[in-house]
Coordinates of C-alpha atoms in Angstrom, one line a residue:
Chain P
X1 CA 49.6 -153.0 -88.2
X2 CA 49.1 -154.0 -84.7
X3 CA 51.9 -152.9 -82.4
X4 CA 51.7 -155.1 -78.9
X5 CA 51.7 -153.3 -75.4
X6 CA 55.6 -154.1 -75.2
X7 CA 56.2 -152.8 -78.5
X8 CA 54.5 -149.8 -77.7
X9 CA 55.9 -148.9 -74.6
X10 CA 60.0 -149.3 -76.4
X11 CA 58.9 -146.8 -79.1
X12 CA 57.6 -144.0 -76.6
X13 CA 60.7 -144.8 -74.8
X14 CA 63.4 -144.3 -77.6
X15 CA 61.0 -141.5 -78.8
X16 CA 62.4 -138.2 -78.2
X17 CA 60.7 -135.7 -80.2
X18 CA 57.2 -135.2 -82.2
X19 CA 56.5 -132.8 -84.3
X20 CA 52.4 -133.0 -85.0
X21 CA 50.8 -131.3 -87.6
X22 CA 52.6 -128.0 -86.9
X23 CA 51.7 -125.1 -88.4
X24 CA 53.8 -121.7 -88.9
X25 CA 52.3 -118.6 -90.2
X26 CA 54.9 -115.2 -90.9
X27 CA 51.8 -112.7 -90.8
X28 CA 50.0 -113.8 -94.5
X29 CA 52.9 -116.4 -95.4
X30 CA 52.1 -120.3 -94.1
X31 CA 55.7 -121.6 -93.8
X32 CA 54.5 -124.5 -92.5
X33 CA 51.3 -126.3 -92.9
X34 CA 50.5 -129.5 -90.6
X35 CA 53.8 -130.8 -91.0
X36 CA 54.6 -134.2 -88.4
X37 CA 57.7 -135.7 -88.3
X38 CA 59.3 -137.9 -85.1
X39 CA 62.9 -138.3 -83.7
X40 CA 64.1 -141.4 -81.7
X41 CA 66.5 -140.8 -79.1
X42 CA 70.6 -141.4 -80.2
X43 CA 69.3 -141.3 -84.1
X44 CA 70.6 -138.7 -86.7
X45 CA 67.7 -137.4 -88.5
X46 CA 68.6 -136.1 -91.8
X47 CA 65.8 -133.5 -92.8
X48 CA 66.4 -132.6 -96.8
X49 CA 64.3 -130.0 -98.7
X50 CA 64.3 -127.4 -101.0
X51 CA 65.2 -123.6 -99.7
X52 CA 62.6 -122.1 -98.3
X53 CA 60.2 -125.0 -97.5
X54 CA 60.5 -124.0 -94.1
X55 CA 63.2 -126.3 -92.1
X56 CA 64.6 -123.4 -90.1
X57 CA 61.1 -122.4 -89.3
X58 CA 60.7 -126.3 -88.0
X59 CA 64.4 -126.0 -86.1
X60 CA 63.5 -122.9 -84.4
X61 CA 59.9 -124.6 -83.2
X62 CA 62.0 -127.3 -81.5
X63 CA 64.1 -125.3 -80.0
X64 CA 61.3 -123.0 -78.5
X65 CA 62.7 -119.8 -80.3
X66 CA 59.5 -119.4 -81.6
X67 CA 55.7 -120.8 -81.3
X68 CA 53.8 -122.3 -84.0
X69 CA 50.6 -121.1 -84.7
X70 CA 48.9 -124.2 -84.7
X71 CA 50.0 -127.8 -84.1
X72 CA 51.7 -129.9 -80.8
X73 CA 55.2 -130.6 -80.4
X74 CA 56.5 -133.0 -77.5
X75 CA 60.0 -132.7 -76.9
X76 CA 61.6 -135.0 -74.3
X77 CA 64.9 -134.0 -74.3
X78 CA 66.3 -132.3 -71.3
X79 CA 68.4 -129.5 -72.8
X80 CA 68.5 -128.3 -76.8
X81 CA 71.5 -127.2 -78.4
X82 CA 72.1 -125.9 -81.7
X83 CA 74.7 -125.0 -84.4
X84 CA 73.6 -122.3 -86.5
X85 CA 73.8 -121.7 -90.1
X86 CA 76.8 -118.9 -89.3
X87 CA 79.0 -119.9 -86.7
X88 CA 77.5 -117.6 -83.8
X89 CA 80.1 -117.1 -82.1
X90 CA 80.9 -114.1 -79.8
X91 CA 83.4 -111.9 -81.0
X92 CA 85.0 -110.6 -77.9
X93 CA 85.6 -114.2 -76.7
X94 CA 88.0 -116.1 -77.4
X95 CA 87.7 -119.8 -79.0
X96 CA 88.0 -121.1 -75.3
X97 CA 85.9 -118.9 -73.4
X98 CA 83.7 -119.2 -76.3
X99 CA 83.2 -123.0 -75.7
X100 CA 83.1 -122.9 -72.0
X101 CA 80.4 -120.0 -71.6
X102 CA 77.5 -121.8 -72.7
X103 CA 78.3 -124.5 -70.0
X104 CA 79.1 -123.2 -66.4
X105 CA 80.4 -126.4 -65.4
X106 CA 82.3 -127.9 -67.7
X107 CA 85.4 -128.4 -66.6
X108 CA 88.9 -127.1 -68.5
X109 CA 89.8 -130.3 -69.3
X110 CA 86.4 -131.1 -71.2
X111 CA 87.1 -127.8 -73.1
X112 CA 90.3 -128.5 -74.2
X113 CA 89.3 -132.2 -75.1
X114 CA 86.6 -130.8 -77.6
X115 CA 88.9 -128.4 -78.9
X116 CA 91.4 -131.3 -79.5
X117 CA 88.6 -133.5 -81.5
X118 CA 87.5 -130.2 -83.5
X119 CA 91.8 -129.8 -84.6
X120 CA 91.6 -126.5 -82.9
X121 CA 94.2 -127.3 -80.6
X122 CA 96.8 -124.2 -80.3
X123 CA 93.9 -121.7 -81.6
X124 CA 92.5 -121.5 -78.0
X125 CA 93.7 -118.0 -77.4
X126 CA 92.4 -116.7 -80.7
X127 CA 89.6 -114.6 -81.4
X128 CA 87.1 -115.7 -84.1
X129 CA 88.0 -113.1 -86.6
X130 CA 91.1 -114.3 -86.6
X131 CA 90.4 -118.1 -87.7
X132 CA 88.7 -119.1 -90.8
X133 CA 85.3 -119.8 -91.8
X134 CA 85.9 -123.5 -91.5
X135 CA 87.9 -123.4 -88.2
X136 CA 85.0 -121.0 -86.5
X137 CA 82.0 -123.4 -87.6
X138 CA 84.0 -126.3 -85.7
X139 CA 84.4 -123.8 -83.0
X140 CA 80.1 -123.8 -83.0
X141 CA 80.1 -127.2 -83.2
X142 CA 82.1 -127.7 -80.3
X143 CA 80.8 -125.5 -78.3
X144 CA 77.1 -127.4 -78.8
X145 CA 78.8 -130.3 -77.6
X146 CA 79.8 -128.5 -74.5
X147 CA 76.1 -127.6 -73.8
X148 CA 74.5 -130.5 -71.7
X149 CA 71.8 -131.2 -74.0
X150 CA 70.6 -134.8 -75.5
X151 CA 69.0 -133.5 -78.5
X152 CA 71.3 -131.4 -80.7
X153 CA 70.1 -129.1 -84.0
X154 CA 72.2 -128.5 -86.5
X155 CA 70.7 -125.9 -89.4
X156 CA 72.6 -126.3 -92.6
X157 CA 75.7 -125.4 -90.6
X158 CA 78.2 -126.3 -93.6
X159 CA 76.6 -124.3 -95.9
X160 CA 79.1 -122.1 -96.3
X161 CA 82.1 -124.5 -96.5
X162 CA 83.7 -125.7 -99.5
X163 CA 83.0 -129.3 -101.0
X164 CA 86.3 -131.0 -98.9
X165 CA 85.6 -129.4 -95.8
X166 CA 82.4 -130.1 -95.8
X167 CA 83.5 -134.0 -96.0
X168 CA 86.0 -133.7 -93.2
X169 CA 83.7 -131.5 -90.9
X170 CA 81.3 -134.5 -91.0
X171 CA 83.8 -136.5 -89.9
X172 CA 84.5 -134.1 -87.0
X173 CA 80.9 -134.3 -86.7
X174 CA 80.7 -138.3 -86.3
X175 CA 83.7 -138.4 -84.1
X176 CA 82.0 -136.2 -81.5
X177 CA 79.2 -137.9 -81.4
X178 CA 80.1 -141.7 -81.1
X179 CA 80.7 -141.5 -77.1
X180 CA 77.9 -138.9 -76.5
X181 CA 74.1 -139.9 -76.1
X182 CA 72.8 -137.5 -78.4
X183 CA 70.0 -137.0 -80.8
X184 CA 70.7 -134.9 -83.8
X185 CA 68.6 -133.4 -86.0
X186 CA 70.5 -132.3 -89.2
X187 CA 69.3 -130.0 -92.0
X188 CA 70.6 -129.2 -95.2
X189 CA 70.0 -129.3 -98.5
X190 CA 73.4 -131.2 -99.7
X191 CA 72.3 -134.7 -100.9
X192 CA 76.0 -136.2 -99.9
X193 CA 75.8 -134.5 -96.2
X194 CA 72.5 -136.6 -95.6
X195 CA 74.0 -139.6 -97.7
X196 CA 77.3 -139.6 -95.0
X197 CA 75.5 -138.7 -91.7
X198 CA 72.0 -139.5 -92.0
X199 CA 70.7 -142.7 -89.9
X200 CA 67.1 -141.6 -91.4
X201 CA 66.6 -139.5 -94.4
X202 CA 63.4 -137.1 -94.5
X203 CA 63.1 -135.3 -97.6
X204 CA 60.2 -132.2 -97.6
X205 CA 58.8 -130.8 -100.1
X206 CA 58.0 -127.8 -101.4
X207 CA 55.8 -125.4 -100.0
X208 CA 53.0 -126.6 -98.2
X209 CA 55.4 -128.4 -96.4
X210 CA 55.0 -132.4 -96.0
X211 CA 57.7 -135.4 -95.7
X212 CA 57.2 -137.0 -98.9
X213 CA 60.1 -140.1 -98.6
X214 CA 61.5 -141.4 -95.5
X215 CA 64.9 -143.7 -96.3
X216 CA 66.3 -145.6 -93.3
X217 CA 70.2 -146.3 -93.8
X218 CA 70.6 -147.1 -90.0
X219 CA 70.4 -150.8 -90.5
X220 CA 72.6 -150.8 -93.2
X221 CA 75.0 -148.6 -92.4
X222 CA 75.7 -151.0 -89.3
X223 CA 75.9 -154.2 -91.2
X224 CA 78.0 -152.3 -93.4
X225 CA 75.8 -152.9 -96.4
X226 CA 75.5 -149.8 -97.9
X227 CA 77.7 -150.3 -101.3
X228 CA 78.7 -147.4 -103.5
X229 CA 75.8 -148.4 -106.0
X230 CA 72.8 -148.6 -103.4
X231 CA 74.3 -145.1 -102.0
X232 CA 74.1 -144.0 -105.5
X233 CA 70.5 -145.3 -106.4
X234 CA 69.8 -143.4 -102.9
X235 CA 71.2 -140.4 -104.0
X236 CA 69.7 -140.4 -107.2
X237 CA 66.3 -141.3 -105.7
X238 CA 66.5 -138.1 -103.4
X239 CA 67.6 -135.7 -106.1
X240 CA 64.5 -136.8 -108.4
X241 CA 62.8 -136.0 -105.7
X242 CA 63.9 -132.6 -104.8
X243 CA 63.9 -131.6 -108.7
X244 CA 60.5 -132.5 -110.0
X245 CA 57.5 -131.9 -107.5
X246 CA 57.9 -133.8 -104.5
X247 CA 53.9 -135.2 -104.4
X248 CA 54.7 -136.9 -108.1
X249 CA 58.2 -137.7 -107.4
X250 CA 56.2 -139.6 -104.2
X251 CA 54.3 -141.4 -106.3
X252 CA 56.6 -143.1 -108.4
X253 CA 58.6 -144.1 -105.4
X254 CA 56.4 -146.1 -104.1
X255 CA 56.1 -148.1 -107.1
X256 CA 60.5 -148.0 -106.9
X257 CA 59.9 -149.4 -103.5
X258 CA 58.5 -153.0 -104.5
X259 CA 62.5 -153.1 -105.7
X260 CA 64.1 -152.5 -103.0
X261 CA 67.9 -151.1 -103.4
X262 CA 68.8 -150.2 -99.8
X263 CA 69.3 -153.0 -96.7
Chain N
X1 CA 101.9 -123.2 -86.8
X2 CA 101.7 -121.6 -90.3
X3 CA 98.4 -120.5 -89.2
X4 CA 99.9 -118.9 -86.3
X5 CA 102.6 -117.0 -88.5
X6 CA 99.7 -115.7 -91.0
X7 CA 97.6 -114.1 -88.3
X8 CA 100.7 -112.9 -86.9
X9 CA 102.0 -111.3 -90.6
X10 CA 98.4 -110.4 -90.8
X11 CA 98.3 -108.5 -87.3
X12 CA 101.6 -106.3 -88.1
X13 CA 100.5 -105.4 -92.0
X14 CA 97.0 -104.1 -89.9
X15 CA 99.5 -101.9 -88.0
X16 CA 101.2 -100.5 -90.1
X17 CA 98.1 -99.9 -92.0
X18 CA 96.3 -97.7 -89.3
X19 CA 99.7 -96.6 -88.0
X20 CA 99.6 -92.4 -86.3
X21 CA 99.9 -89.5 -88.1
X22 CA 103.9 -89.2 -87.9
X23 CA 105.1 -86.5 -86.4
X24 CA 106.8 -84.7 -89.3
X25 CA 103.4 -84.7 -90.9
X26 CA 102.2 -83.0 -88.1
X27 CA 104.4 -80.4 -88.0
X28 CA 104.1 -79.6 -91.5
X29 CA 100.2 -79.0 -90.6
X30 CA 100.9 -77.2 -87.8
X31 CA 103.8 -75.0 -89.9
X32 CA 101.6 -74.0 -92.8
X33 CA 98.2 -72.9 -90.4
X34 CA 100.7 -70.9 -88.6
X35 CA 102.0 -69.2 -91.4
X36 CA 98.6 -68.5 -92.8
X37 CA 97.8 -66.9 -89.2
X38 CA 101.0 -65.0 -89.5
X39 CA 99.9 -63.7 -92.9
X40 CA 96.3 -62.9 -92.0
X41 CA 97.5 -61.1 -88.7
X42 CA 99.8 -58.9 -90.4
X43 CA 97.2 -57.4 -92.3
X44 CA 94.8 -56.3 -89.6
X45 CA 95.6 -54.8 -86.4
X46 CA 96.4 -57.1 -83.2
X47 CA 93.0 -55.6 -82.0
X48 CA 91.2 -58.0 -84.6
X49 CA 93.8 -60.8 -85.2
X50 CA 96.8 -61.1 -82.7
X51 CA 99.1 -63.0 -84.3
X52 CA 100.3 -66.5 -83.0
X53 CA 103.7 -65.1 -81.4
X54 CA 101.6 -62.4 -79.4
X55 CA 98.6 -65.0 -78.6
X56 CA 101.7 -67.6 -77.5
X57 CA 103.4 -64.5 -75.3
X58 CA 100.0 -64.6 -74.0
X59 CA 99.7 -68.0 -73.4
X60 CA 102.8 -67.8 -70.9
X61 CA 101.9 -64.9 -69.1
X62 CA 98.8 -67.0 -68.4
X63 CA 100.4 -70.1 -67.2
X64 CA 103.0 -68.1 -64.9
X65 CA 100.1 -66.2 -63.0
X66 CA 98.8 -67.2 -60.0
X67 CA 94.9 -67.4 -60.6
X68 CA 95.6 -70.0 -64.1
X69 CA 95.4 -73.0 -61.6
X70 CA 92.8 -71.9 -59.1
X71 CA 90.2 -70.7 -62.5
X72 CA 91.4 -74.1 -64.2
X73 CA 90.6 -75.8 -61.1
X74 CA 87.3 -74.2 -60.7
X75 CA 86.2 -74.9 -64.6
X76 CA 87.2 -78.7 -64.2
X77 CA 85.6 -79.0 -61.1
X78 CA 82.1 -77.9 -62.8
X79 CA 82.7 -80.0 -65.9
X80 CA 84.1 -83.3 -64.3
X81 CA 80.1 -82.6 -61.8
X82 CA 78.3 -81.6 -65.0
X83 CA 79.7 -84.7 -66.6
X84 CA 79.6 -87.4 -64.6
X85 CA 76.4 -86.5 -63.5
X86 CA 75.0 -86.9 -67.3
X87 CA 77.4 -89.9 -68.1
X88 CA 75.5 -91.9 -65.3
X89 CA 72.2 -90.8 -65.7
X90 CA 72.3 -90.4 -69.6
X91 CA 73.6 -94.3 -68.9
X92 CA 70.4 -94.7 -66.8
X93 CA 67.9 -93.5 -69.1
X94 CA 70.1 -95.3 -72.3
X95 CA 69.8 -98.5 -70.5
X96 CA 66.2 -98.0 -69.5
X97 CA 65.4 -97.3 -72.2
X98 CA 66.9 -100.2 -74.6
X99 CA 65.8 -102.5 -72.1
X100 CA 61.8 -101.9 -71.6
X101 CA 59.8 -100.5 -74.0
X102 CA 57.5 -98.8 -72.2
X103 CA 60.2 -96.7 -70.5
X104 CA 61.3 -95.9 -74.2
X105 CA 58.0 -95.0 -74.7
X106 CA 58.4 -93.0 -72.0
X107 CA 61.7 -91.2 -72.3
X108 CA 62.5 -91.1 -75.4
X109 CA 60.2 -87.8 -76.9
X110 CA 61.2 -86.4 -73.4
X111 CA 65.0 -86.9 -74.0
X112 CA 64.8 -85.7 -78.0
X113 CA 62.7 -82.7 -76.4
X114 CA 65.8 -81.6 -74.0
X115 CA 68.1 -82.3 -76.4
X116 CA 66.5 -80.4 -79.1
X117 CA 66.4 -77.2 -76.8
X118 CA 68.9 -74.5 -77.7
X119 CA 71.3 -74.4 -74.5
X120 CA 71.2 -70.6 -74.4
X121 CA 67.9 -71.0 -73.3
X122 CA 68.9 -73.5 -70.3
X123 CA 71.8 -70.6 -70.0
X124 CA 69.0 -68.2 -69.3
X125 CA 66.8 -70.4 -66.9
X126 CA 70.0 -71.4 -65.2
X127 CA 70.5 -68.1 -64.3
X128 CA 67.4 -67.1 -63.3
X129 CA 67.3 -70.5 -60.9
X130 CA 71.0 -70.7 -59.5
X131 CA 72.0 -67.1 -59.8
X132 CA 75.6 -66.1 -61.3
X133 CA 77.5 -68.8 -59.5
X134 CA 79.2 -71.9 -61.0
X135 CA 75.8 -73.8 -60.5
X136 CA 74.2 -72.6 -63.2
X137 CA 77.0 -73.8 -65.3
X138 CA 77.3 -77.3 -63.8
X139 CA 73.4 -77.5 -64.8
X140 CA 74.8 -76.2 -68.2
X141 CA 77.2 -78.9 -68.6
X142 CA 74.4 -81.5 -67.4
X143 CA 71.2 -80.4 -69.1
X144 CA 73.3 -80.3 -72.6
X145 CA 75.1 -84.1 -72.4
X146 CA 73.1 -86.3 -70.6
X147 CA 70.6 -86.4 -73.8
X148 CA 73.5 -87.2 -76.0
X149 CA 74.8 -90.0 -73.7
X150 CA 71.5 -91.3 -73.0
X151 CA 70.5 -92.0 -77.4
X152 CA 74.0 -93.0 -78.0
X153 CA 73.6 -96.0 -75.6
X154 CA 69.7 -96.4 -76.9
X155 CA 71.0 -96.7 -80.5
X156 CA 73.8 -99.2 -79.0
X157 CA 71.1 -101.6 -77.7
X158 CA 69.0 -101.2 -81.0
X159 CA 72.3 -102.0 -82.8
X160 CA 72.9 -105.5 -80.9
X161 CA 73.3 -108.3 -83.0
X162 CA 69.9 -110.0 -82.9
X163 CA 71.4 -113.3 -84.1
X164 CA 73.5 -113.3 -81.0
X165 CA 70.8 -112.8 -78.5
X166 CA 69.0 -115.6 -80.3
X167 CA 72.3 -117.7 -79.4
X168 CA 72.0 -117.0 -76.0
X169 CA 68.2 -118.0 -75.7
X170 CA 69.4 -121.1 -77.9
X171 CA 71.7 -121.9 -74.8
X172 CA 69.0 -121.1 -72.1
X173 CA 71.3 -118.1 -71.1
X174 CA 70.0 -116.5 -67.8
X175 CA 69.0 -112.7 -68.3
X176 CA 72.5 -111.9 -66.2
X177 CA 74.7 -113.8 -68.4
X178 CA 72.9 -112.4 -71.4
X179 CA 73.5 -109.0 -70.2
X180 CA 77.4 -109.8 -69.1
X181 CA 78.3 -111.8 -72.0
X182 CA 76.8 -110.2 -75.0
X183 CA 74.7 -106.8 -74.2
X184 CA 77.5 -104.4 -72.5
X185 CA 80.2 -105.7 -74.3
X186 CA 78.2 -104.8 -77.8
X187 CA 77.1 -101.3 -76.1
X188 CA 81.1 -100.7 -75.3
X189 CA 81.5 -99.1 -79.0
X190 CA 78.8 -97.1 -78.4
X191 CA 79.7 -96.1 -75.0
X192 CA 83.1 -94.9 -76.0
X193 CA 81.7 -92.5 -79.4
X194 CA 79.2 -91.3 -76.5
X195 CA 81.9 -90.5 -74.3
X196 CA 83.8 -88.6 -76.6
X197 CA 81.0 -86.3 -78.0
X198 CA 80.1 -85.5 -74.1
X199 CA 83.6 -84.9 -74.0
X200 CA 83.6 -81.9 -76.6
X201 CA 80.4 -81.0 -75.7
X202 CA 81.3 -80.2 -72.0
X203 CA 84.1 -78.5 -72.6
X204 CA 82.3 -75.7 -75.2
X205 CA 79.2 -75.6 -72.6
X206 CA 81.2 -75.2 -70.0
X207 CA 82.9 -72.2 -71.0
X208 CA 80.2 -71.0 -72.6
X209 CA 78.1 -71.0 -69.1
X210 CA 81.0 -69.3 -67.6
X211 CA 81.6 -66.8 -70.5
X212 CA 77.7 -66.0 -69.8
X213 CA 76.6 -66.9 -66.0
X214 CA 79.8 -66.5 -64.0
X215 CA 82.5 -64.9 -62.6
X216 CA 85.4 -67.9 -62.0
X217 CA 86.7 -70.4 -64.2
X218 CA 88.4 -70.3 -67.3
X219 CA 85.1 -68.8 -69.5
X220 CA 85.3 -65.2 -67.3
X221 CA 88.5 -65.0 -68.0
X222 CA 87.5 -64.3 -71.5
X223 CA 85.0 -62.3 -70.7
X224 CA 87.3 -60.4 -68.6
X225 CA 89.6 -60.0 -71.5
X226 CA 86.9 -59.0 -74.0
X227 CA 85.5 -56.3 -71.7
X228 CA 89.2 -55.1 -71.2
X229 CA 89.5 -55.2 -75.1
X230 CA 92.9 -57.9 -75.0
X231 CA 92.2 -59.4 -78.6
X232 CA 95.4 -61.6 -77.7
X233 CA 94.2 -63.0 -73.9
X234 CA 90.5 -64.0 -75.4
X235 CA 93.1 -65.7 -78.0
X236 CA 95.2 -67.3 -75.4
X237 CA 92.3 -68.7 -73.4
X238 CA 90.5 -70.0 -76.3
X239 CA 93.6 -71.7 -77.1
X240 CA 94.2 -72.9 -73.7
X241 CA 90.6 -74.5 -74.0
X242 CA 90.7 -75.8 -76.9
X243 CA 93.8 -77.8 -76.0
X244 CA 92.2 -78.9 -73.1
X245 CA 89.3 -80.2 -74.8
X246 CA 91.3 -81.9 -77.3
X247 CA 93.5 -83.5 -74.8
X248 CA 90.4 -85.2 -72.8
X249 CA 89.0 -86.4 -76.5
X250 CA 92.0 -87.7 -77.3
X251 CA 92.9 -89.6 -74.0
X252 CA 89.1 -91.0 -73.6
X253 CA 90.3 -92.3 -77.2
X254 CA 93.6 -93.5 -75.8
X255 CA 92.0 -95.5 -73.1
X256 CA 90.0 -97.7 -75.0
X257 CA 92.4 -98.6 -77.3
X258 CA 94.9 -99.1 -74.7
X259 CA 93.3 -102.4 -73.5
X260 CA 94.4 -104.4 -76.7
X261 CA 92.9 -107.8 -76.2
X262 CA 95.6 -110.2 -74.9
X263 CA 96.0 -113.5 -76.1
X264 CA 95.6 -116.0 -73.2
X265 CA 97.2 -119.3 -72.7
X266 CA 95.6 -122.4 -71.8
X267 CA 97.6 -125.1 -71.5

């Protein structure tokens, strides 16, 4: 497909990140293998995959924690932040001073308005070992939002919440995010997370690492199309894919996609 | 606000839980090693075993004599030198080491090597360098902690949680900030267990270095009392020393814990 000058220059403009052909090696084990995948600016990126196909590997690359061996990545954002899979935080702070030090400048007002929207409000003056699981992981995510950054990572950091608070940390999650220019880039491999935040769905698959389906529920999810059944055909769709081997699964997707369920 | 009462429920059943040793408990201890003392003493002559009412008879003619403040005086002034001269460069070499690999290249056989040497060999060199004064004992005191100071705070930095450092770099913390914010305060555990095993160790070095290399402090005393064959005064110093070194232990203890963490208010 031909793609005029104009047309070019607005995608390298809401581009934000590109990941090309990366490759990972941990001494003799190739984590990742020429793996490419893109990010547009003020999307969330859903990336879905099997354990161990590699997605922290991918998360830390972004962030710069580590090099990849081989491969390009071009990262336009200014700053990176990042919610880890465990909430990080630093035990002799408290859930304040926690939030604050990662951002010099931000001012107390900020801090306790991102401790209001996280329903931490009263628990500034505690110390993470004395909250909960759930109540310290919204502690992490609030204090990524405090960090000045337009592209924000987020590696499966609800993994180790229950099914409900999973649900109402993603709405947390989406309530932070509405006013805020950000770019996330979400992993996990919970098929509903993805379903609920996703604007874009990647799924990997296993090792060698490649995308092997791309769903965009953007459109949709604006014109409020996206009924219960399509979400469910989705759904279905991605868990084939994740159970069976994701090249075949591939395959027969693209004959599903001469029907297609979603927008 | 429920929340606020659990942790609070949850705080006191933590107290009560690593509550003291209560005093009657204590005493019961103390009552029963006494008795055994008495027991033992009766049987051999105070020339072997004084027993505790003779040693604490001892113990007060001690503290009512003139010299028991100047010799204290003398033996603290040697260990506080000895001490704080290995606490800061123990610290030194700890933090060098952590921090740079090449210096732990470096230092580390070096400070294994001092710390593996018997002190009554520095005892002997120290003599033969600074003469029978209260030097040789300072060096003593020095020579024998600053290793022990110096791996505790190595094994401190090799014990920092690597998945909080990696949170800093996530946050583009500066080197400073990292250091502030998440190294010291992760080396303060380590610190403290290092100060408290300097702690005993100063005390018994020491007097040891006195007992052997000098002619003041508390350590002649008890070589004044051996030579003079008073069983009961080499008991009563020893005591008096071992209190002493117990006390310091105990307070270094105390201070930590003193400064519970606060909870602040924000609003």
């Amino acid at each position: 497909m031909r793609v005029n000058e104009d047309g070019e220059e607005t995608m390298n403009e809401k581009l934000l990140l590109k990941v090309e052909s990366v490759s990972k090696n941990y001494e003799e084990v190739r984590v990742l293998d020429g793996f490419s995948m893109e990010a547009k600016r003020d999307e969330i990126l859903c990336i879905i995959g099997p354990s161990g196909c590699g997605k922290s590997t991918m998360l830390n690359i972004i962030s710069g924690l580590i090099q990849p061996t081989y491969g390009q990545l071009i990262n336009k954002s200014q700053n990176t932040s990042y919610v880890f899979q465990e909430d990080r935080l630093i035990p002799w702070k408290d859930i304040y001073q926690n939030i604050q030090i990662v951002n010099d400048e931000s001012s107390h007002e900020c801090c306790m308005e991102l401790i209001e929207k996280v329903g931490l409000k009263g628990f500034e003056g505690f110390y993470p070992h004395e909250l909960s699981g759930g109540m310290r992981q919204r502690c992490s995510i609030a204090r990524a939002f405090n960090y000045d950054a337009d592209l924000l990572l987020m590696d499966e950091p609800f993994k180790s919440l229950d099914y409900n608070l999973r649900i109402g940390m993603i709405r947390y999650l989406l309530m932070l995010w509405e006013n805020k220019n950000k770019t996330i880039v979400f992993v996990t491999h919970e098929i509903d997370e993805a379903l609920l935040l996703g604007d874009r769905i990647l799924v990997l698959s296993n090792r060698p690492t490649k995308v092997v389906a791309e769903f965009k529920l953007q459109e949709a999810k604006e014109k409020r199309k996206l009924t219960d059944r399509s979400l469910g055909i989705v759904r279905n769709q991605i868990l084939e894919l994740l159970q069976s081997d994701g090249m075949i699964a591939a395959k027969k997707m693209e004959k599903a996609k001469r029907d297609p369920i979603y927008a | 606000m429920k929340a606020t009462m659990n942790s609070k429920q949850h705080c006191q059943h933590k107290q009560t839980y690593k509550r003291r040793t209560s005093f009657i408990e204590v005493l019961m201890i103390t009552s029963v090693f006494l008795l055994i003392w008495q027991a033992l003493s009766r049987l051999y002559s105070p020339l072997i075993l004084p027993g505790p009412v003779l040693t604490m008879q001892s113990i007060l003619k001690i503290l009512q004599s003139d010299n028991f403040f100047n010799e204290l005086f003398l033996t603290l002034q040697r260990l506080v030198l000895g001490l704080f001269a290995a606490i800061v460069i123990g610290s030194i070499m700890g933090i060098l080491m952590g921090c740079n690999q090449f210096c732990k290249r470096l230092f580390e056989p070096l400070v294994y090597l001092v710390q593996a040497t018997p002190p009554i060999l520095y005892i002997t060199m120290a003599m033969l360098w600074f003469g029978l004064n209260g030097r040789a004992t300072i060096f003593i005191v020095f020579i024998g902690s600053a290793p022990v100071m110096a791996v505790h705070i190595k094994e401190g930095f090799e014990n920092i949680d690597g998945k909080l450092i990696e949170m800093g770099k996530a946050f583009a913390f500066p080197k400073s900030k990292m250091l502030k914010v998440i190294m010291l305060p992760s080396l303060k555990a380590y610190f403290k267990t290092g100060l408290i095993t300097v702690f005993g160790f100063g005390w018994k070095l020491v007097v040891m270095g006195e007992v052997l290399s000098a002619s003041t402090g508390l350590g002649a005393q008890i070589t004044d009392a051996k030579m003079n064959l008073e069983t009961n005064m080499v008991f009563a110093w020893g005591s008096i020393v071992v209190l002493l070194c117990f006390l310091s232990q105990k307070n270094t203890d105390w201070l930590f814990a003193c400064k519970r963490r606060r909870r602040r208010n924000y609003e």
